[in-house]
């Protein structure tokens, strides 16, 4: 039975998400969890070269990641059911695991970034080596030219200058060959992440290492927040769908377990004003009164009708009795509020 709009709380005025929306949510969540797990694995697997220890550390990383997201999901479940103490403990557990995960992600992303920088440095080092050889040859040619000028001053052109010119021609050939080999090397490609780090360093006026550290920390935290958000979306949607299929249970409202259990027993046909005793502590009246006093139930006839599946006549009688006891008062806008 679908809920009726006129008797539902404010959060009920929507429908369950469609198949495409949920497929997108599950895809985003899976991608974020896998990425976070991989980055943590990169760090944990680098702790030891022993294959057995790598298996153990890898399993530990996977356990931490899975436990972290389950703790966040459990936090949402407990908070939705009004178990705030349990929600706080789940949140603390999640934060501890999240710090470990963020540290692993920082190490994994930093390792990948350093590997890219290392490849670029190696390629650049080869080019620099060729440039040094070419410069050394150029200096030798300059020295030979100075010596040739000296031979000319001493009128020894035939003996000294000819030999130096021949040597310079050979050096020029070597220089050209080195330049060809240098230019034939693969171009040093700057990856996107390295370009981003360089731009950040120039924009912020810091070193490339500092820019890399800030970027890695930002990406690691963002990855965890992204995954936690979509895990929370999945949990909220599952709770809402359960409520949508069973509107009288309303799991989204923080209620005590005993009150919710009794609410499922009450129906429109069986509950009448005369049957709802105001003196019996086990009657719905006592439970509604306790829920209103604890502010776990909105002080509204519609909210009470939706929560306890009571008839309009029964709810009217209930609120009249509460007013007579001085527990409920009516505002100028005809809305009720708890004053007891």
Short mmCIF file of C-alpha atoms in Angstrom, two decimals:
data_model
loop_
_atom_site.label_atom_id
_atom_site.label_comp_id
_atom_site.label_asym_id
_atom_site.label_seq_id
_atom_site.Cartn_x
_atom_site.Cartn_y
_atom_site.Cartn_z
CA UNK A 1 0.00 0.00 0.00
CA UNK A 2 1.47 3.35 -1.00
CA UNK A 3 1.50 6.16 1.56
CA UNK A 4 -1.12 8.88 1.40
CA UNK A 5 0.33 12.36 1.03
CA UNK A 6 -2.13 13.97 3.41
CA UNK A 7 -1.11 11.81 6.37
CA UNK A 8 2.66 11.61 5.91
CA UNK A 9 5.51 13.51 7.53
CA UNK A 10 7.46 16.07 5.53
CA UNK A 11 10.33 13.71 4.56
CA UNK A 12 7.88 11.31 2.89
CA UNK A 13 6.95 13.52 -0.07
CA UNK A 14 9.15 11.80 -2.62
CA UNK A 15 9.40 8.48 -4.41
CA UNK A 16 12.21 5.91 -4.39
CA UNK A 17 15.06 6.67 -6.77
CA UNK A 18 14.83 5.12 -10.21
CA UNK A 19 16.96 2.32 -11.60
CA UNK A 20 19.30 4.69 -13.47
CA UNK A 21 19.90 6.80 -10.35
CA UNK A 22 20.68 3.80 -8.20
CA UNK A 23 22.91 2.29 -10.88
CA UNK A 24 24.84 5.55 -10.99
CA UNK A 25 25.11 5.68 -7.20
CA UNK A 26 26.34 2.09 -6.96
CA UNK A 27 28.84 2.71 -9.79
CA UNK A 28 30.26 5.84 -8.16
CA UNK A 29 30.45 4.11 -4.79
CA UNK A 30 32.18 1.03 -6.18
CA UNK A 31 34.69 3.11 -8.13
CA UNK A 32 35.54 5.24 -5.08
CA UNK A 33 35.91 2.20 -2.81
CA UNK A 34 38.09 0.36 -5.33
CA UNK A 35 40.29 3.43 -5.87
CA UNK A 36 40.70 3.98 -2.14
CA UNK A 37 41.53 0.30 -1.64
CA UNK A 38 44.11 0.29 -4.43
CA UNK A 39 45.90 3.35 -3.05
CA UNK A 40 45.96 1.78 0.41
CA UNK A 41 47.33 -1.44 -1.09
CA UNK A 42 50.16 0.49 -2.77
CA UNK A 43 51.31 1.69 0.62
CA UNK A 44 50.76 -1.49 2.63
CA UNK A 45 52.40 -3.75 0.01
CA UNK A 46 55.52 -1.57 0.05
CA UNK A 47 56.07 -2.22 3.78
CA UNK A 48 57.80 -5.57 3.20
CA UNK A 49 59.30 -7.48 0.27
CA UNK A 50 58.43 -10.89 1.70
CA UNK A 51 55.50 -12.34 -0.33
CA UNK A 52 53.85 -13.75 2.80
CA UNK A 53 54.01 -10.40 4.57
CA UNK A 54 52.73 -8.65 1.46
CA UNK A 55 49.69 -10.94 1.47
CA UNK A 56 49.08 -10.16 5.12
CA UNK A 57 49.51 -6.43 4.70
CA UNK A 58 47.31 -6.50 1.60
CA UNK A 59 44.56 -8.33 3.47
CA UNK A 60 44.89 -5.81 6.30
CA UNK A 61 44.42 -2.92 3.86
CA UNK A 62 41.30 -4.52 2.37
CA UNK A 63 39.88 -5.19 5.86
CA UNK A 64 40.48 -1.59 6.92
CA UNK A 65 38.78 -0.25 3.79
CA UNK A 66 35.76 -2.56 4.03
CA UNK A 67 35.42 -1.95 7.77
CA UNK A 68 35.63 1.80 7.31
CA UNK A 69 32.71 2.00 4.90
CA UNK A 70 30.63 -0.47 6.89
CA UNK A 71 31.21 1.63 10.01
CA UNK A 72 29.95 4.68 8.14
CA UNK A 73 26.89 2.76 6.94
CA UNK A 74 26.26 1.56 10.49
CA UNK A 75 26.56 5.13 11.74
CA UNK A 76 23.71 6.16 9.44
CA UNK A 77 21.59 3.18 10.49
CA UNK A 78 21.97 3.81 14.21
CA UNK A 79 21.39 7.53 13.89
CA UNK A 80 18.23 6.94 11.86
CA UNK A 81 16.85 4.67 14.59
CA UNK A 82 17.62 7.13 17.37
CA UNK A 83 20.53 5.12 18.84
CA UNK A 84 22.79 8.14 19.22
CA UNK A 85 25.23 6.44 21.59
CA UNK A 86 25.75 3.61 19.13
CA UNK A 87 25.97 6.12 16.29
CA UNK A 88 28.72 8.02 18.13
CA UNK A 89 30.74 4.81 18.68
CA UNK A 90 30.35 3.87 15.00
CA UNK A 91 31.46 7.37 14.00
CA UNK A 92 34.58 7.17 16.18
CA UNK A 93 35.42 3.78 14.70
CA UNK A 94 34.92 5.17 11.19
CA UNK A 95 37.15 8.19 11.88
CA UNK A 96 39.97 5.96 13.11
CA UNK A 97 39.78 3.76 10.04
CA UNK A 98 39.37 6.82 7.80
CA UNK A 99 42.62 8.29 9.13
CA UNK A 100 44.41 5.02 8.36
CA UNK A 101 42.82 4.93 4.91
CA UNK A 102 43.68 8.55 4.15
CA UNK A 103 47.26 7.86 5.20
CA UNK A 104 47.35 4.89 2.86
CA UNK A 105 45.84 6.91 0.03
CA UNK A 106 48.39 9.68 0.58
CA UNK A 107 51.22 7.14 0.42
CA UNK A 108 49.76 5.43 -2.67
CA UNK A 109 49.10 8.63 -4.62
CA UNK A 110 52.45 10.05 -3.57
CA UNK A 111 54.19 6.86 -4.72
CA UNK A 112 52.49 7.01 -8.12
CA UNK A 113 53.37 10.68 -8.48
CA UNK A 114 57.00 10.07 -7.51
CA UNK A 115 57.22 7.25 -10.07
CA UNK A 116 56.03 9.61 -12.81
CA UNK A 117 58.51 12.24 -11.70
CA UNK A 118 61.30 9.65 -11.62
CA UNK A 119 60.63 8.64 -15.24
CA UNK A 120 60.66 12.26 -16.29
CA UNK A 121 63.94 12.90 -14.42
CA UNK A 122 65.59 9.90 -16.08
CA UNK A 123 64.59 11.07 -19.55
CA UNK A 124 65.72 14.58 -18.75
CA UNK A 125 69.03 13.26 -17.38
CA UNK A 126 69.79 11.59 -20.72
CA UNK A 127 69.18 14.85 -22.56
CA UNK A 128 71.34 16.74 -20.08
CA UNK A 129 74.18 14.23 -20.60
CA UNK A 130 74.14 14.83 -24.36
CA UNK A 131 74.04 18.58 -23.81
CA UNK A 132 77.11 18.41 -21.55
CA UNK A 133 79.06 16.45 -24.16
CA UNK A 134 78.07 18.92 -26.88
CA UNK A 135 79.11 21.84 -24.66
CA UNK A 136 82.45 20.18 -23.87
CA UNK A 137 83.16 19.76 -27.60
CA UNK A 138 82.20 23.38 -28.20
CA UNK A 139 84.68 24.48 -25.53
CA UNK A 140 87.41 22.33 -27.12
CA UNK A 141 86.74 23.91 -30.50
CA UNK A 142 87.00 27.38 -28.92
CA UNK A 143 90.37 26.46 -27.37
CA UNK A 144 91.61 25.18 -30.71
CA UNK A 145 90.61 28.46 -32.36
CA UNK A 146 92.56 30.40 -29.74
CA UNK A 147 95.58 28.18 -30.37
CA UNK A 148 95.23 28.70 -34.13
CA UNK A 149 95.31 32.46 -33.65
CA UNK A 150 98.51 32.03 -31.65
CA UNK A 151 100.07 29.94 -34.44
CA UNK A 152 99.15 32.64 -36.94
CA UNK A 153 100.94 35.22 -34.84
CA UNK A 154 104.01 33.00 -34.82
CA UNK A 155 103.86 32.45 -38.62
CA UNK A 156 103.34 28.72 -38.19
CA UNK A 157 100.22 28.46 -40.28
CA UNK A 158 101.36 25.43 -42.28
CA UNK A 159 102.25 23.31 -39.29
CA UNK A 160 99.92 24.34 -36.46
CA UNK A 161 96.83 25.93 -37.98
CA UNK A 162 96.17 23.15 -40.51
CA UNK A 163 96.28 20.51 -37.79
CA UNK A 164 93.91 22.47 -35.53
CA UNK A 165 91.46 23.03 -38.37
CA UNK A 166 91.44 19.32 -39.13
CA UNK A 167 90.84 18.54 -35.44
CA UNK A 168 88.00 21.07 -35.30
CA UNK A 169 86.32 19.51 -38.31
CA UNK A 170 86.39 16.13 -36.57
CA UNK A 171 84.98 17.67 -33.38
CA UNK A 172 82.17 19.30 -35.36
CA UNK A 173 81.20 15.93 -36.79
CA UNK A 174 81.12 14.39 -33.33
CA UNK A 175 79.06 17.32 -32.09
CA UNK A 176 76.53 16.89 -34.89
CA UNK A 177 76.29 13.16 -34.23
CA UNK A 178 75.60 13.76 -30.54
CA UNK A 179 72.93 16.34 -31.42
CA UNK A 180 71.24 13.85 -33.74
CA UNK A 181 71.24 11.15 -31.03
CA UNK A 182 69.86 13.63 -28.48
CA UNK A 183 67.09 14.77 -30.79
CA UNK A 184 66.13 11.17 -31.59
CA UNK A 185 65.32 10.46 -27.94
CA UNK A 186 61.59 10.19 -27.09
CA UNK A 187 60.14 13.50 -26.08
CA UNK A 188 59.91 14.09 -22.34
CA UNK A 189 56.16 14.05 -21.80
CA UNK A 190 54.89 15.88 -18.74
CA UNK A 191 51.91 14.01 -17.35
CA UNK A 192 48.76 15.80 -16.31
CA UNK A 193 49.47 15.35 -12.61
CA UNK A 194 52.98 16.76 -13.01
CA UNK A 195 51.64 19.70 -14.97
CA UNK A 196 49.06 20.33 -12.25
CA UNK A 197 51.75 20.23 -9.56
CA UNK A 198 53.89 22.66 -11.54
CA UNK A 199 50.99 25.06 -12.03
CA UNK A 200 50.05 24.88 -8.35
CA UNK A 201 53.62 25.57 -7.31
CA UNK A 202 53.78 28.62 -9.61
CA UNK A 203 50.36 29.90 -8.54
CA UNK A 204 50.92 29.48 -4.79
CA UNK A 205 54.55 30.52 -4.89
CA UNK A 206 55.78 27.34 -3.20
CA UNK A 207 58.13 24.55 -4.15
CA UNK A 208 57.00 21.65 -6.29
CA UNK A 209 57.40 19.26 -3.35
CA UNK A 210 55.10 21.36 -1.15
CA UNK A 211 52.53 21.67 -3.93
CA UNK A 212 52.66 17.89 -4.42
CA UNK A 213 52.10 17.24 -0.69
CA UNK A 214 49.07 19.54 -0.51
CA UNK A 215 47.59 18.08 -3.68
CA UNK A 216 48.03 14.50 -2.49
CA UNK A 217 46.42 15.25 0.89
CA UNK A 218 43.51 17.04 -0.80
CA UNK A 219 42.88 14.18 -3.24
CA UNK A 220 43.05 11.56 -0.49
CA UNK A 221 40.57 13.36 1.77
CA UNK A 222 38.29 14.11 -1.18
CA UNK A 223 38.30 10.44 -2.22
CA UNK A 224 37.22 9.33 1.25
CA UNK A 225 34.51 11.98 1.50
CA UNK A 226 33.23 11.06 -1.96
CA UNK A 227 32.96 7.38 -1.07
CA UNK A 228 31.40 8.08 2.35
CA UNK A 229 28.79 10.36 0.80
CA UNK A 230 27.57 7.76 -1.66
CA UNK A 231 27.63 4.99 0.97
CA UNK A 232 25.39 7.27 3.03
CA UNK A 233 23.11 7.81 0.02
CA UNK A 234 22.74 4.04 -0.41
CA UNK A 235 21.90 3.56 3.26
CA UNK A 236 19.34 6.37 3.28
CA UNK A 237 17.70 5.06 0.11
CA UNK A 238 17.42 1.54 1.54
CA UNK A 239 15.79 2.88 4.71
CA UNK A 240 13.41 5.02 2.68
CA UNK A 241 12.40 2.11 0.42
CA UNK A 242 11.69 -0.04 3.46
CA UNK A 243 9.51 2.73 4.88
CA UNK A 244 7.83 3.26 1.49
CA UNK A 245 6.87 -0.42 1.27
CA UNK A 246 5.83 -0.56 4.95
CA UNK A 247 4.55 2.95 5.72
CA UNK A 248 3.32 2.08 9.19
CA UNK A 249 6.78 1.15 10.42
CA UNK A 250 8.38 4.54 9.54
CA UNK A 251 11.98 3.53 10.26
CA UNK A 252 13.16 7.03 9.40
CA UNK A 253 11.63 8.42 12.60
CA UNK A 254 13.73 7.94 15.77
CA UNK A 255 11.47 5.82 18.00
CA UNK A 256 12.03 3.40 20.80
CA UNK A 257 11.90 -0.25 19.83
CA UNK A 258 8.93 -1.03 22.04
CA UNK A 259 6.86 1.86 20.68
CA UNK A 260 7.54 0.88 17.08
CA UNK A 261 6.66 -2.72 17.81
CA UNK A 262 3.32 -1.79 19.29
CA UNK A 263 2.56 0.61 16.43
CA UNK A 264 2.70 -2.28 13.98
CA UNK A 265 -0.06 -4.05 15.92
CA UNK A 266 -2.49 -1.15 15.81
CA UNK A 267 -4.75 -0.61 12.78
CA UNK A 268 -7.56 1.71 11.75
CA UNK A 269 -10.31 -0.88 12.11
CA UNK A 270 -9.40 -2.23 15.56
CA UNK A 271 -8.58 1.02 17.38
CA UNK A 272 -11.44 3.19 18.55
CA UNK A 273 -11.60 6.08 21.04
CA UNK A 274 -13.23 3.86 23.64
CA UNK A 275 -10.60 1.14 23.32
CA UNK A 276 -7.68 3.56 23.75
CA UNK A 277 -7.63 3.71 27.52
CA UNK A 278 -5.91 6.73 29.04
CA UNK A 279 -5.18 4.88 32.26
CA UNK A 280 -3.65 1.63 30.98
CA UNK A 281 0.20 2.07 30.80
CA UNK A 282 0.34 -0.47 27.96
CA UNK A 283 -2.15 1.39 25.79
CA UNK A 284 -1.18 3.40 22.69
CA UNK A 285 -2.07 6.55 24.63
CA UNK A 286 0.78 5.98 27.09
CA UNK A 287 3.25 5.30 24.30
CA UNK A 288 2.14 8.34 22.27
CA UNK A 289 2.37 10.51 25.35
CA UNK A 290 5.93 9.24 26.03
CA UNK A 291 6.95 9.80 22.41
CA UNK A 292 5.57 13.36 22.42
CA UNK A 293 7.29 14.12 25.70
CA UNK A 294 10.61 12.82 24.38
CA UNK A 295 10.07 14.83 21.16
CA UNK A 296 10.71 11.72 19.08
CA UNK A 297 7.25 12.25 17.56
CA UNK A 298 6.11 15.55 16.09
CA UNK A 299 3.24 17.10 18.06
CA UNK A 300 0.77 16.91 15.22
CA UNK A 301 -2.43 14.98 14.59
CA UNK A 302 -1.18 13.94 11.14
CA UNK A 303 2.11 12.67 12.57
CA UNK A 304 0.32 10.61 15.24
CA UNK A 305 -2.13 9.20 12.69
CA UNK A 306 0.70 8.20 10.34
CA UNK A 307 2.87 6.72 13.07
CA UNK A 308 0.24 4.73 14.98
CA UNK A 309 -2.29 4.14 12.18
CA UNK A 310 -5.11 5.65 14.22
CA UNK A 311 -8.42 6.96 12.98
CA UNK A 312 -9.20 10.67 12.88
CA UNK A 313 -11.77 10.28 15.68
CA UNK A 314 -9.28 8.49 17.95
CA UNK A 315 -6.61 11.15 17.42
CA UNK A 316 -9.08 13.97 18.08
CA UNK A 317 -10.08 12.32 21.36
CA UNK A 318 -6.44 11.85 22.28
CA UNK A 319 -5.51 15.50 21.75
CA UNK A 320 -8.59 16.70 23.66
CA UNK A 321 -7.50 14.58 26.62
CA UNK A 322 -3.91 15.87 26.37
CA UNK A 323 -5.21 19.45 26.36
CA UNK A 324 -7.35 18.77 29.41
CA UNK A 325 -4.26 17.49 31.21
CA UNK A 326 -2.35 20.63 30.22
CA UNK A 327 0.25 18.65 28.29
CA UNK A 328 -0.59 20.02 24.84
CA UNK A 329 -1.56 23.54 23.82
CA UNK A 330 -2.79 24.99 20.55
CA UNK A 331 -0.93 27.86 18.90
CA UNK A 332 -2.70 30.81 17.20
CA UNK A 333 -2.06 29.10 13.86
CA UNK A 334 -4.00 26.03 15.17
CA UNK A 335 -0.85 23.93 15.39
CA UNK A 336 -0.20 21.97 18.55
CA UNK A 337 2.90 22.02 20.72
CA UNK A 338 3.99 20.04 23.76
CA UNK A 339 4.04 22.04 27.00
CA UNK A 340 4.12 19.20 29.55
#
